[in-house]
Amino acid sequence: MSRNVASTHLPITDGLLVVVKDDCETCHLVIPVLAELAHRQHRLALVSQDRADFPPGFEVLHDRELDISWRLQTETTPTIYRIENGEVVDQQEGWLRAGWERVAATQAGLGKGLPSQRPGCGSDTMLPDVHQRLMQRHSPNRLASRRIELGSSEDPIEAAFARGWTDGLPVTPPTEERVTQMLEATPLPPEHVLCILPPDLAECTVEKVAINAVMAGCLPEYLPVVLAAVEAAAGGQFNIHGISATTYFTGPVLVVNGPVRRRIGMNSGINALGQGNRANMTIGRALNLVVRNVGGARPGGVDRAALGSPGKLSFCFPEDEEGSPWEPLSVERGFSPEDSTVTLFAGHGPIEIVDQRSRTPESLAKTFALQLRMLGHPKIAGLSDAIVVVSPEHARIFREAAWSKARLRREIFSLLTLPTEQMAAGADGVAEGLPPHVVTAKTEVTKFAPDGLWFVHAGGDAGMFSAIISGWIGGAASSQMTTVAIDRQRGAI
């Protein structure tokens, strides 16, 4: 299929064009072939990527800035192209006699004495720093964000610290080239406004998210997940303003489901809630940087957390769907197994559940309940949601007994339905607890609201430990778990 290559930027509109470079053995090999084609009165243009006098004896266009090679989408040198009316109608990478004869539309026997084929070399346009520069230069979308000029002796990483752009760790400098490359991962235009982001109620564009994703250390393929997370965070149900401003420990927790987990290499196994996986760490970090740098939630300003938690830096992990005895969290939330989703939960942790002796689901459920009771405070009920991250060894006990999530939830709710007299403020000499009007109105209360307890499966195969991600005090009245699809509009496939 032909493709248009702006003919005004090419040395010919019709004929043969060959891209070569001196630093390529195969390009030296085909010099006799180039002479042969010129002798056969083919209209021939030579484009050299690195030297203006290579190959010797020919009139050469020096592609010093590599703009011609970029427009031709050259990935290998040498590459021969047939151009007709400013369009590439055929091409051959490297040296392949039959391919060059096809492109040149010449009789058999081209390049006698040469081997029939020889692979080429990588085009200089494919060098990482060069590729980023060319991508930025030729991008149809110009970046709108303000440029910050640094002094020649100014360290860009230290400059980010000095300007308050960081979360306390070094960030990757968001150069135009890096941001442009990041934006290639989404079909959304850079100027598209994703949301109005609290607490400053600032317009948050795709470009702003891409800048912070670069600073967080994301790869471009992570961007659709970050975009979805930002939109979810800005929704009124999640209440990122309250989460940012509370004196509680809470920050956004991200749970990723669906095919995107594997496509971008997320870790749902050993150390799933910890460090070591780039996707897990940088996606969560990118969201927090967006909330800080675009939304304006900075510690000591809007962010008034008394203690905070390490999760406010990044708390993101995928569910181990393949090893789970249950349906994924996303399916519980109304999506299909084929959907890629991100779920945001206002939480902190993890809080350990240690049980290495239980071999029945009844016993293990009681352990879960005992640890869950203490969330927030053992005498507070209905004000704290939770996600229980069930490890493979604990999940095996529920699988072998054919316990569903619903069965486990019912069992824990029953175990955590408690007499109000035990939960009352002042009972057992503890001032904290349920207020008098609740105690007089009810004889018993349940620790969690009906939709306040969730289960996901993750972790390493060895270790009979699970974990609790404790929610924000106030439950659904403060923040509601929010799940959104990471769809083609954002760039996930």
GROMACS .gro file of C-alpha atoms in nm:
model
  493
    1MET     CA    1   0.000   0.000   0.000
    2SER     CA    2   0.136   0.339  -0.091
    3ARG     CA    3   0.182   0.610   0.169
    4ASN     CA    4   0.224   0.980   0.114
    5VAL     CA    5   0.554   1.133   0.216
    6ALA     CA    6   0.534   1.512   0.185
    7SER     CA    7   0.705   1.537  -0.153
    8THR     CA    8   0.833   1.889  -0.092
    9HIS     CA    9   1.067   1.741   0.169
   10LEU     CA   10   1.212   1.474  -0.059
   11PRO     CA   11   1.479   1.517  -0.325
   12ILE     CA   12   1.257   1.346  -0.586
   13THR     CA   13   0.889   1.295  -0.652
   14ASP     CA   14   0.946   0.997  -0.886
   15GLY     CA   15   1.228   0.745  -0.900
   16LEU     CA   16   1.443   0.547  -0.659
   17LEU     CA   17   1.564   0.676  -0.325
   18VAL     CA   18   1.816   0.495  -0.107
   19VAL     CA   19   1.889   0.581   0.258
   20VAL     CA   20   2.242   0.484   0.368
   21LYS     CA   21   2.505   0.570   0.627
   22ASP     CA   22   2.882   0.532   0.641
   23ASP     CA   23   2.863   0.347   0.973
   24CYS     CA   24   2.696   0.044   0.810
   25GLU     CA   25   2.884  -0.246   0.648
   26THR     CA   26   2.588  -0.341   0.430
   27CYS     CA   27   2.569   0.015   0.296
   28HIS     CA   28   2.933  -0.021   0.184
   29LEU     CA   29   2.846  -0.360   0.034
   30VAL     CA   30   2.576  -0.215  -0.194
   31ILE     CA   31   2.785   0.073  -0.337
   32PRO     CA   32   2.841  -0.129  -0.661
   33VAL     CA   33   2.466  -0.185  -0.682
   34LEU     CA   34   2.404   0.189  -0.653
   35ALA     CA   35   2.651   0.250  -0.936
   36GLU     CA   36   2.480  -0.018  -1.143
   37LEU     CA   37   2.136   0.137  -1.091
   38ALA     CA   38   2.268   0.482  -1.185
   39HIS     CA   39   2.433   0.334  -1.497
   40ARG     CA   40   2.102   0.177  -1.600
   41GLN     CA   41   1.965   0.535  -1.611
   42HIS     CA   42   1.738   0.493  -1.313
   43ARG     CA   43   1.659   0.824  -1.149
   44LEU     CA   44   1.841   0.771  -0.822
   45ALA     CA   45   1.862   0.988  -0.510
   46LEU     CA   46   2.095   0.902  -0.225
   47VAL     CA   47   2.030   1.018   0.131
   48SER     CA   48   2.314   0.977   0.382
   49GLN     CA   49   2.236   0.991   0.752
   50ASP     CA   50   2.585   1.049   0.890
   51ARG     CA   51   2.832   1.180   0.626
   52ALA     CA   52   2.783   1.429   0.346
   53ASP     CA   53   3.045   1.252   0.128
   54PHE     CA   54   2.914   0.898   0.159
   55PRO     CA   55   2.903   0.704  -0.063
   56PRO     CA   56   3.200   0.854  -0.251
   57GLY     CA   57   3.154   0.939  -0.616
   58PHE     CA   58   2.782   1.013  -0.590
   59GLU     CA   59   2.576   1.324  -0.545
   60VAL     CA   60   2.446   1.284  -0.190
   61LEU     CA   61   2.186   1.465   0.015
   62HIS     CA   62   2.313   1.486   0.373
   63ASP     CA   63   2.020   1.412   0.607
   64ARG     CA   64   2.197   1.585   0.894
   65GLU     CA   65   1.883   1.637   1.104
   66LEU     CA   66   1.733   1.303   0.992
   67ASP     CA   67   1.407   1.470   0.892
   68ILE     CA   68   1.392   1.288   0.557
   69SER     CA   69   1.459   0.951   0.720
   70TRP     CA   70   1.191   1.025   0.981
   71ARG     CA   71   0.929   1.109   0.718
   72LEU     CA   72   1.020   0.795   0.528
   73GLN     CA   73   0.985   0.598   0.855
   74THR     CA   74   1.328   0.447   0.790
   75GLU     CA   75   1.419   0.181   1.045
   76THR     CA   76   1.708   0.011   0.865
   77THR     CA   77   1.999   0.119   0.647
   78PRO     CA   78   2.024   0.066   0.363
   79THR     CA   79   1.661   0.094   0.254
   80ILE     CA   80   1.563   0.143  -0.110
   81TYR     CA   81   1.232   0.313  -0.190
   82ARG     CA   82   1.038   0.352  -0.514
   83ILE     CA   83   0.866   0.691  -0.519
   84GLU     CA   84   0.576   0.770  -0.751
   85ASN     CA   85   0.397   1.105  -0.737
   86GLY     CA   86   0.545   1.174  -0.395
   87GLU     CA   87   0.430   0.843  -0.249
   88VAL     CA   88   0.628   0.541  -0.138
   89VAL     CA   89   0.487   0.255  -0.340
   90ASP     CA   90   0.748  -0.012  -0.254
   91GLN     CA   91   1.057  -0.054  -0.038
   92GLN     CA   92   1.317  -0.307   0.072
   93GLU     CA   93   1.520  -0.297   0.395
   94GLY     CA   94   1.878  -0.427   0.405
   95TRP     CA   95   2.026  -0.599   0.101
   96LEU     CA   96   1.808  -0.863  -0.059
   97ARG     CA   97   1.878  -0.905  -0.430
   98ALA     CA   98   1.526  -1.014  -0.520
   99GLY     CA   99   1.376  -0.729  -0.315
  100TRP     CA  100   1.597  -0.462  -0.474
  101GLU     CA  101   1.518  -0.599  -0.821
  102ARG     CA  102   1.146  -0.577  -0.738
  103VAL     CA  103   1.164  -0.221  -0.606
  104ALA     CA  104   1.387  -0.102  -0.892
  105ALA     CA  105   1.175  -0.289  -1.147
  106THR     CA  106   1.492  -0.413  -1.312
  107GLN     CA  107   1.595  -0.742  -1.468
  108ALA     CA  108   1.746  -1.025  -1.268
  109GLY     CA  109   2.116  -1.028  -1.188
  110LEU     CA  110   2.145  -0.706  -0.992
  111GLY     CA  111   2.460  -0.699  -0.779
  112LYS     CA  112   2.637  -0.997  -0.933
  113GLY     CA  113   2.917  -1.121  -0.711
  114LEU     CA  114   2.744  -1.009  -0.393
  115PRO     CA  115   2.575  -1.247  -0.152
  116SER     CA  116   2.203  -1.280  -0.220
  117GLN     CA  117   2.113  -1.113   0.107
  118ARG     CA  118   2.270  -0.931   0.399
  119PRO     CA  119   2.086  -0.767   0.693
  120GLY     CA  120   2.120  -0.395   0.734
  121CYS     CA  121   2.189  -0.174   1.036
  122GLY     CA  122   1.957   0.021   1.258
  123SER     CA  123   1.865   0.365   1.129
  124ASP     CA  124   1.998   0.656   1.335
  125THR     CA  125   1.634   0.764   1.378
  126MET     CA  126   1.588   0.464   1.606
  127LEU     CA  127   1.846   0.577   1.863
  128PRO     CA  128   1.643   0.647   2.182
  129ASP     CA  129   1.743   1.010   2.234
  130VAL     CA  130   1.724   1.088   1.863
  131HIS     CA  131   1.386   0.915   1.829
  132GLN     CA  132   1.243   1.123   2.114
  133ARG     CA  133   1.378   1.446   1.964
  134LEU     CA  134   1.236   1.369   1.620
  135MET     CA  135   0.904   1.260   1.765
  136GLN     CA  136   0.874   1.590   1.950
  137ARG     CA  137   0.977   1.792   1.644
  138HIS     CA  138   0.734   1.626   1.408
  139SER     CA  139   0.442   1.580   1.646
  140PRO     CA  140   0.123   1.747   1.513
  141ASN     CA  141   0.034   1.831   1.874
  142ARG     CA  142   0.236   2.115   2.020
  143LEU     CA  143   0.269   2.120   2.396
  144ALA     CA  144   0.096   2.408   2.569
  145SER     CA  145   0.257   2.391   2.912
  146ARG     CA  146   0.493   2.666   3.021
  147ARG     CA  147   0.860   2.596   2.954
  148ILE     CA  148   1.102   2.633   3.242
  149GLU     CA  149   1.447   2.742   3.131
  150LEU     CA  150   1.728   2.616   3.354
  151GLY     CA  151   2.074   2.760   3.386
  152SER     CA  152   2.360   2.573   3.222
  153SER     CA  153   2.494   2.465   3.561
  154GLU     CA  154   2.152   2.393   3.716
  155ASP     CA  155   2.075   2.029   3.795
  156PRO     CA  156   1.721   1.952   3.662
  157ILE     CA  157   1.652   1.705   3.942
  158GLU     CA  158   1.751   1.956   4.208
  159ALA     CA  159   1.551   2.222   4.024
  160ALA     CA  160   1.239   2.007   4.062
  161PHE     CA  161   1.299   1.983   4.436
  162ALA     CA  162   1.355   2.358   4.461
  163ARG     CA  163   1.031   2.434   4.276
  164GLY     CA  164   0.822   2.196   4.487
  165TRP     CA  165   0.727   1.954   4.208
  166THR     CA  166   0.834   1.636   4.385
  167ASP     CA  167   0.688   1.401   4.643
  168GLY     CA  168   1.019   1.387   4.830
  169LEU     CA  169   1.190   1.157   4.581
  170PRO     CA  170   1.379   1.256   4.265
  171VAL     CA  171   1.166   1.286   3.951
  172THR     CA  172   1.250   1.227   3.588
  173PRO     CA  173   1.287   1.568   3.417
  174PRO     CA  174   0.979   1.615   3.194
  175THR     CA  175   1.151   1.727   2.873
  176GLU     CA  176   0.945   1.799   2.563
  177GLU     CA  177   1.082   1.485   2.402
  178ARG     CA  178   0.981   1.262   2.694
  179VAL     CA  179   0.635   1.415   2.726
  180THR     CA  180   0.573   1.387   2.351
  181GLN     CA  181   0.672   1.021   2.361
  182MET     CA  182   0.440   0.966   2.659
  183LEU     CA  183   0.150   1.123   2.468
  184GLU     CA  184   0.197   0.874   2.184
  185ALA     CA  185   0.031   0.615   2.412
  186THR     CA  186  -0.313   0.776   2.395
  187PRO     CA  187  -0.533   0.893   2.106
  188LEU     CA  188  -0.659   1.179   2.322
  189PRO     CA  189  -0.518   1.519   2.219
  190PRO     CA  190  -0.286   1.686   2.470
  191GLU     CA  191  -0.526   1.977   2.521
  192HIS     CA  192  -0.821   1.751   2.606
  193VAL     CA  193  -0.952   1.838   2.953
  194LEU     CA  194  -0.994   1.514   3.147
  195CYS     CA  195  -1.151   1.670   3.453
  196ILE     CA  196  -1.164   1.959   3.693
  197LEU     CA  197  -0.932   1.840   3.967
  198PRO     CA  198  -0.981   1.929   4.335
  199PRO     CA  199  -0.877   2.077   4.564
  200ASP     CA  200  -0.778   2.376   4.348
  201LEU     CA  201  -1.049   2.292   4.089
  202ALA     CA  202  -0.784   2.316   3.818
  203GLU     CA  203  -0.833   2.204   3.459
  204CYS     CA  204  -0.642   1.878   3.423
  205THR     CA  205  -0.546   1.811   3.062
  206VAL     CA  206  -0.402   1.496   2.911
  207GLU     CA  207  -0.075   1.687   2.869
  208LYS     CA  208  -0.058   1.768   3.240
  209VAL     CA  209  -0.111   1.403   3.327
  210ALA     CA  210   0.159   1.299   3.078
  211ILE     CA  211   0.406   1.545   3.234
  212ASN     CA  212   0.351   1.401   3.581
  213ALA     CA  213   0.362   1.044   3.446
  214VAL     CA  214   0.706   1.121   3.303
  215MET     CA  215   0.818   1.265   3.637
  216ALA     CA  216   0.687   0.955   3.817
  217GLY     CA  217   0.898   0.728   3.593
  218CYS     CA  218   0.612   0.573   3.393
  219LEU     CA  219   0.660   0.407   3.058
  220PRO     CA  220   0.423   0.537   2.788
  221GLU     CA  221   0.215   0.218   2.796
  222TYR     CA  222   0.117   0.298   3.155
  223LEU     CA  223  -0.045   0.628   3.060
  224PRO     CA  224  -0.397   0.494   2.986
  225VAL     CA  225  -0.411   0.349   3.339
  226VAL     CA  226  -0.299   0.679   3.490
  227LEU     CA  227  -0.555   0.873   3.283
  228ALA     CA  228  -0.835   0.646   3.404
  229ALA     CA  229  -0.717   0.679   3.764
  230VAL     CA  230  -0.711   1.059   3.744
  231GLU     CA  231  -1.065   1.070   3.608
  232ALA     CA  232  -1.183   0.832   3.880
  233ALA     CA  233  -1.012   1.039   4.149
  234ALA     CA  234  -1.175   1.361   4.028
  235GLY     CA  235  -1.525   1.212   4.044
  236GLY     CA  236  -1.744   1.339   4.323
  237GLN     CA  237  -1.802   0.995   4.473
  238PHE     CA  238  -1.433   0.935   4.540
  239ASN     CA  239  -1.383   1.277   4.698
  240ILE     CA  240  -1.013   1.333   4.632
  241HIS     CA  241  -1.049   1.677   4.795
  242GLY     CA  242  -1.146   1.524   5.129
  243ILE     CA  243  -0.886   1.250   5.096
  244SER     CA  244  -0.619   1.513   5.033
  245ALA     CA  245  -0.728   1.740   5.319
  246THR     CA  246  -0.810   1.493   5.596
  247THR     CA  247  -0.595   1.458   5.906
  248TYR     CA  248  -0.638   1.079   5.870
  249PHE     CA  249  -0.383   0.841   5.715
  250THR     CA  250  -0.578   0.795   5.392
  251GLY     CA  251  -0.453   0.813   5.035
  252PRO     CA  252  -0.567   0.668   4.702
  253VAL     CA  253  -0.523   0.291   4.665
  254LEU     CA  254  -0.534   0.158   4.307
  255VAL     CA  255  -0.638  -0.199   4.222
  256VAL     CA  256  -0.594  -0.291   3.853
  257ASN     CA  257  -0.791  -0.569   3.684
  258GLY     CA  258  -0.817  -0.716   3.338
  259PRO     CA  259  -0.580  -0.780   3.044
  260VAL     CA  260  -0.387  -0.454   3.091
  261ARG     CA  261  -0.217  -0.603   3.401
  262ARG     CA  262  -0.017  -0.850   3.196
  263ARG     CA  263   0.025  -0.625   2.894
  264ILE     CA  264   0.221  -0.369   3.095
  265GLY     CA  265   0.395  -0.617   3.326
  266MET     CA  266   0.235  -0.546   3.663
  267ASN     CA  267   0.316  -0.765   3.963
  268SER     CA  268   0.037  -0.946   4.150
  269GLY     CA  269   0.262  -1.210   4.307
  270ILE     CA  270   0.555  -1.194   4.547
  271ASN     CA  271   0.576  -0.851   4.712
  272ALA     CA  272   0.270  -0.728   4.520
  273LEU     CA  273   0.203  -0.455   4.776
  274GLY     CA  274   0.568  -0.355   4.801
  275GLN     CA  275   0.850  -0.221   4.590
  276GLY     CA  276   1.030  -0.363   4.291
  277ASN     CA  277   0.781  -0.341   4.004
  278ARG     CA  278   0.799  -0.033   3.787
  279ALA     CA  279   0.439  -0.035   3.672
  280ASN     CA  280   0.293  -0.085   4.020
  281MET     CA  281   0.508   0.187   4.176
  282THR     CA  282   0.501   0.455   3.908
  283ILE     CA  283   0.130   0.438   3.819
  284GLY     CA  284   0.032   0.503   4.180
  285ARG     CA  285   0.302   0.768   4.209
  286ALA     CA  286   0.184   0.943   3.893
  287LEU     CA  287  -0.169   0.979   4.030
  288ASN     CA  288  -0.038   1.131   4.353
  289LEU     CA  289   0.188   1.371   4.162
  290VAL     CA  290  -0.106   1.486   3.949
  291VAL     CA  291  -0.314   1.546   4.261
  292ARG     CA  292  -0.022   1.740   4.410
  293ASN     CA  293   0.103   1.939   4.111
  294VAL     CA  294  -0.223   1.999   3.924
  295GLY     CA  295  -0.481   1.968   4.202
  296GLY     CA  296  -0.271   2.157   4.456
  297ALA     CA  297  -0.278   1.905   4.743
  298ARG     CA  298   0.058   1.960   4.910
  299PRO     CA  299   0.160   1.852   5.261
  300GLY     CA  300   0.137   2.140   5.502
  301GLY     CA  301  -0.101   2.321   5.268
  302VAL     CA  302  -0.428   2.152   5.181
  303ASP     CA  303  -0.286   1.815   5.289
  304ARG     CA  304  -0.322   1.820   5.668
  305ALA     CA  305  -0.255   1.452   5.747
  306ALA     CA  306  -0.148   1.419   6.110
  307LEU     CA  307   0.081   1.127   6.028
  308GLY     CA  308   0.009   1.022   5.670
  309SER     CA  309   0.134   0.688   5.542
  310PRO     CA  310   0.388   0.555   5.290
  311GLY     CA  311   0.092   0.468   5.066
  312LYS     CA  312   0.044   0.838   4.994
  313LEU     CA  313   0.355   0.809   4.778
  314SER     CA  314   0.222   0.514   4.577
  315PHE     CA  315  -0.016   0.228   4.655
  316CYS     CA  316  -0.103   0.041   4.337
  317PHE     CA  317  -0.123  -0.330   4.259
  318PRO     CA  318  -0.307  -0.568   4.026
  319GLU     CA  319  -0.526  -0.856   4.133
  320ASP     CA  320  -0.401  -1.210   4.069
  321GLU     CA  321  -0.709  -1.314   3.873
  322GLU     CA  322  -0.561  -1.632   3.727
  323GLY     CA  323  -0.484  -1.786   4.065
  324SER     CA  324  -0.794  -1.663   4.245
  325PRO     CA  325  -1.074  -1.892   4.366
  326TRP     CA  326  -1.317  -1.606   4.309
  327GLU     CA  327  -1.438  -1.365   4.045
  328PRO     CA  328  -1.218  -1.052   4.012
  329LEU     CA  329  -1.301  -0.731   4.193
  330SER     CA  330  -1.388  -0.567   3.860
  331VAL     CA  331  -1.649  -0.834   3.786
  332GLU     CA  332  -1.803  -0.777   4.129
  333ARG     CA  333  -1.813  -0.412   4.035
  334GLY     CA  334  -2.017  -0.479   3.720
  335PHE     CA  335  -1.752  -0.517   3.448
  336SER     CA  336  -1.676  -0.815   3.227
  337PRO     CA  337  -1.360  -1.030   3.269
  338GLU     CA  338  -1.234  -0.889   2.938
  339ASP     CA  339  -1.249  -0.530   3.062
  340SER     CA  340  -0.937  -0.359   3.193
  341THR     CA  341  -1.025  -0.146   3.494
  342VAL     CA  342  -0.876   0.054   3.776
  343THR     CA  343  -1.048   0.073   4.114
  344LEU     CA  344  -0.974   0.356   4.354
  345PHE     CA  345  -1.020   0.308   4.727
  346ALA     CA  346  -0.947   0.561   4.999
  347GLY     CA  347  -0.727   0.359   5.230
  348HIS     CA  348  -0.397   0.288   5.395
  349GLY     CA  349  -0.201  -0.008   5.521
  350PRO     CA  350  -0.135  -0.288   5.478
  351ILE     CA  351  -0.229  -0.432   5.817
  352GLU     CA  352  -0.117  -0.791   5.865
  353ILE     CA  353  -0.334  -1.097   5.915
  354VAL     CA  354  -0.122  -1.381   6.050
  355ASP     CA  355  -0.274  -1.729   6.063
  356GLN     CA  356  -0.048  -2.025   5.995
  357ARG     CA  357  -0.254  -2.287   6.177
  358SER     CA  358  -0.609  -2.264   6.046
  359ARG     CA  359  -0.703  -2.541   5.805
  360THR     CA  360  -1.077  -2.476   5.788
  361PRO     CA  361  -1.255  -2.174   5.642
  362GLU     CA  362  -1.450  -2.126   5.965
  363SER     CA  363  -1.132  -2.087   6.170
  364LEU     CA  364  -0.964  -1.863   5.914
  365ALA     CA  365  -1.273  -1.642   5.883
  366LYS     CA  366  -1.264  -1.591   6.262
  367THR     CA  367  -0.902  -1.477   6.237
  368PHE     CA  368  -0.998  -1.233   5.964
  369ALA     CA  369  -1.284  -1.102   6.178
  370LEU     CA  370  -1.067  -1.053   6.487
  371GLN     CA  371  -0.818  -0.842   6.294
  372LEU     CA  372  -1.088  -0.651   6.105
  373ARG     CA  373  -1.260  -0.552   6.429
  374MET     CA  374  -0.970  -0.330   6.531
  375LEU     CA  375  -0.984  -0.109   6.219
  376GLY     CA  376  -1.014   0.253   6.321
  377HIS     CA  377  -1.097   0.138   6.674
  378PRO     CA  378  -1.244  -0.188   6.806
  379LYS     CA  379  -1.545   0.008   6.938
  380ILE     CA  380  -1.622   0.196   6.615
  381ALA     CA  381  -1.873   0.042   6.372
  382GLY     CA  382  -2.006   0.142   6.032
  383LEU     CA  383  -1.744   0.411   5.976
  384SER     CA  384  -1.456   0.223   5.812
  385ASP     CA  385  -1.454   0.019   5.491
  386ALA     CA  386  -1.182  -0.232   5.408
  387ILE     CA  387  -1.024  -0.440   5.135
  388VAL     CA  388  -0.884  -0.775   5.243
  389VAL     CA  389  -0.596  -0.891   5.023
  390VAL     CA  390  -0.617  -1.270   5.050
  391SER     CA  391  -0.291  -1.452   4.983
  392PRO     CA  392  -0.273  -1.772   4.775
  393GLU     CA  393  -0.220  -2.000   5.078
  394HIS     CA  394  -0.520  -1.858   5.262
  395ALA     CA  395  -0.724  -1.854   4.940
  396ARG     CA  396  -0.655  -2.225   4.898
  397ILE     CA  397  -0.841  -2.298   5.224
  398PHE     CA  398  -1.150  -2.117   5.097
  399ARG     CA  399  -1.120  -2.276   4.752
  400GLU     CA  400  -1.101  -2.631   4.888
  401ALA     CA  401  -1.413  -2.568   5.098
  402ALA     CA  402  -1.591  -2.407   4.801
  403TRP     CA  403  -1.648  -2.082   4.991
  404SER     CA  404  -1.746  -1.793   4.767
  405LYS     CA  405  -1.671  -1.430   4.844
  406ALA     CA  406  -2.035  -1.388   4.943
  407ARG     CA  407  -2.010  -1.678   5.189
  408LEU     CA  408  -1.693  -1.537   5.345
  409ARG     CA  409  -1.847  -1.191   5.367
  410ARG     CA  410  -2.162  -1.325   5.538
  411GLU     CA  411  -1.952  -1.518   5.790
  412ILE     CA  412  -1.742  -1.214   5.882
  413PHE     CA  413  -2.046  -0.989   5.904
  414SER     CA  414  -2.204  -1.239   6.144
  415LEU     CA  415  -1.888  -1.254   6.355
  416LEU     CA  416  -1.867  -0.875   6.362
  417THR     CA  417  -2.228  -0.810   6.459
  418LEU     CA  418  -2.169  -0.700   6.817
  419PRO     CA  419  -2.378  -0.589   7.120
  420THR     CA  420  -2.394  -0.211   7.143
  421GLU     CA  421  -2.327  -0.228   7.516
  422GLN     CA  422  -1.975  -0.355   7.437
  423MET     CA  423  -1.927  -0.083   7.175
  424ALA     CA  424  -2.057   0.212   7.379
  425ALA     CA  425  -1.838   0.508   7.459
  426GLY     CA  426  -1.705   0.460   7.810
  427ALA     CA  427  -1.765   0.085   7.819
  428ASP     CA  428  -1.476  -0.110   7.975
  429GLY     CA  429  -1.319   0.217   8.080
  430VAL     CA  430  -1.245   0.325   7.718
  431ALA     CA  431  -1.381   0.670   7.634
  432GLU     CA  432  -1.390   0.604   7.260
  433GLY     CA  433  -1.691   0.420   7.118
  434LEU     CA  434  -2.046   0.453   6.990
  435PRO     CA  435  -2.236   0.764   7.097
  436PRO     CA  436  -2.535   0.731   7.335
  437HIS     CA  437  -2.804   0.780   7.068
  438VAL     CA  438  -2.677   0.475   6.873
  439VAL     CA  439  -2.655   0.264   7.188
  440THR     CA  440  -3.013   0.344   7.290
  441ALA     CA  441  -3.153   0.291   6.937
  442LYS     CA  442  -2.997  -0.050   6.868
  443THR     CA  443  -2.911  -0.363   7.059
  444GLU     CA  444  -2.636  -0.463   6.817
  445VAL     CA  445  -2.432  -0.312   6.535
  446THR     CA  446  -2.224  -0.453   6.250
  447LYS     CA  447  -1.867  -0.340   6.201
  448PHE     CA  448  -1.906  -0.281   5.827
  449ALA     CA  449  -2.178  -0.140   5.604
  450PRO     CA  450  -2.325  -0.392   5.355
  451ASP     CA  451  -2.094  -0.272   5.076
  452GLY     CA  452  -1.800  -0.188   5.303
  453LEU     CA  453  -1.594  -0.508   5.285
  454TRP     CA  454  -1.418  -0.634   4.972
  455PHE     CA  455  -1.179  -0.917   4.889
  456VAL     CA  456  -0.905  -0.936   4.627
  457HIS     CA  457  -0.646  -1.206   4.561
  458ALA     CA  458  -0.274  -1.129   4.539
  459GLY     CA  459   0.063  -1.223   4.683
  460GLY     CA  460   0.333  -1.488   4.674
  461ASP     CA  461   0.263  -1.861   4.685
  462ALA     CA  462   0.442  -1.911   5.017
  463GLY     CA  463   0.341  -1.745   5.343
  464MET     CA  464   0.011  -1.782   5.528
  465PHE     CA  465  -0.031  -1.409   5.564
  466SER     CA  466  -0.306  -1.189   5.424
  467ALA     CA  467  -0.346  -0.814   5.457
  468ILE     CA  468  -0.608  -0.551   5.529
  469ILE     CA  469  -0.621  -0.219   5.351
  470SER     CA  470  -0.811  -0.006   5.599
  471GLY     CA  471  -1.047   0.260   5.467
  472TRP     CA  472  -1.101   0.621   5.559
  473ILE     CA  473  -1.297   0.676   5.880
  474GLY     CA  474  -1.643   0.783   5.767
  475GLY     CA  475  -1.691   0.502   5.516
  476ALA     CA  476  -1.908   0.569   5.210
  477ALA     CA  477  -2.014   0.903   5.354
  478SER     CA  478  -1.653   1.019   5.314
  479SER     CA  479  -1.545   0.833   4.998
  480GLN     CA  480  -1.694   0.564   4.780
  481MET     CA  481  -1.490   0.299   4.601
  482THR     CA  482  -1.479   0.396   4.232
  483THR     CA  483  -1.409   0.166   3.935
  484VAL     CA  484  -1.360   0.288   3.578
  485ALA     CA  485  -1.274   0.114   3.253
  486ILE     CA  486  -0.936   0.168   3.091
  487ASP     CA  487  -1.081   0.178   2.740
  488ARG     CA  488  -0.967   0.241   2.383
  489GLN     CA  489  -1.052   0.608   2.416
  490ARG     CA  490  -0.766   0.638   2.664
  491GLY     CA  491  -0.541   0.404   2.470
  492ALA     CA  492  -0.560   0.062   2.642
  493ILE     CA  493  -0.597  -0.235   2.407
   0.00000   0.00000   0.00000
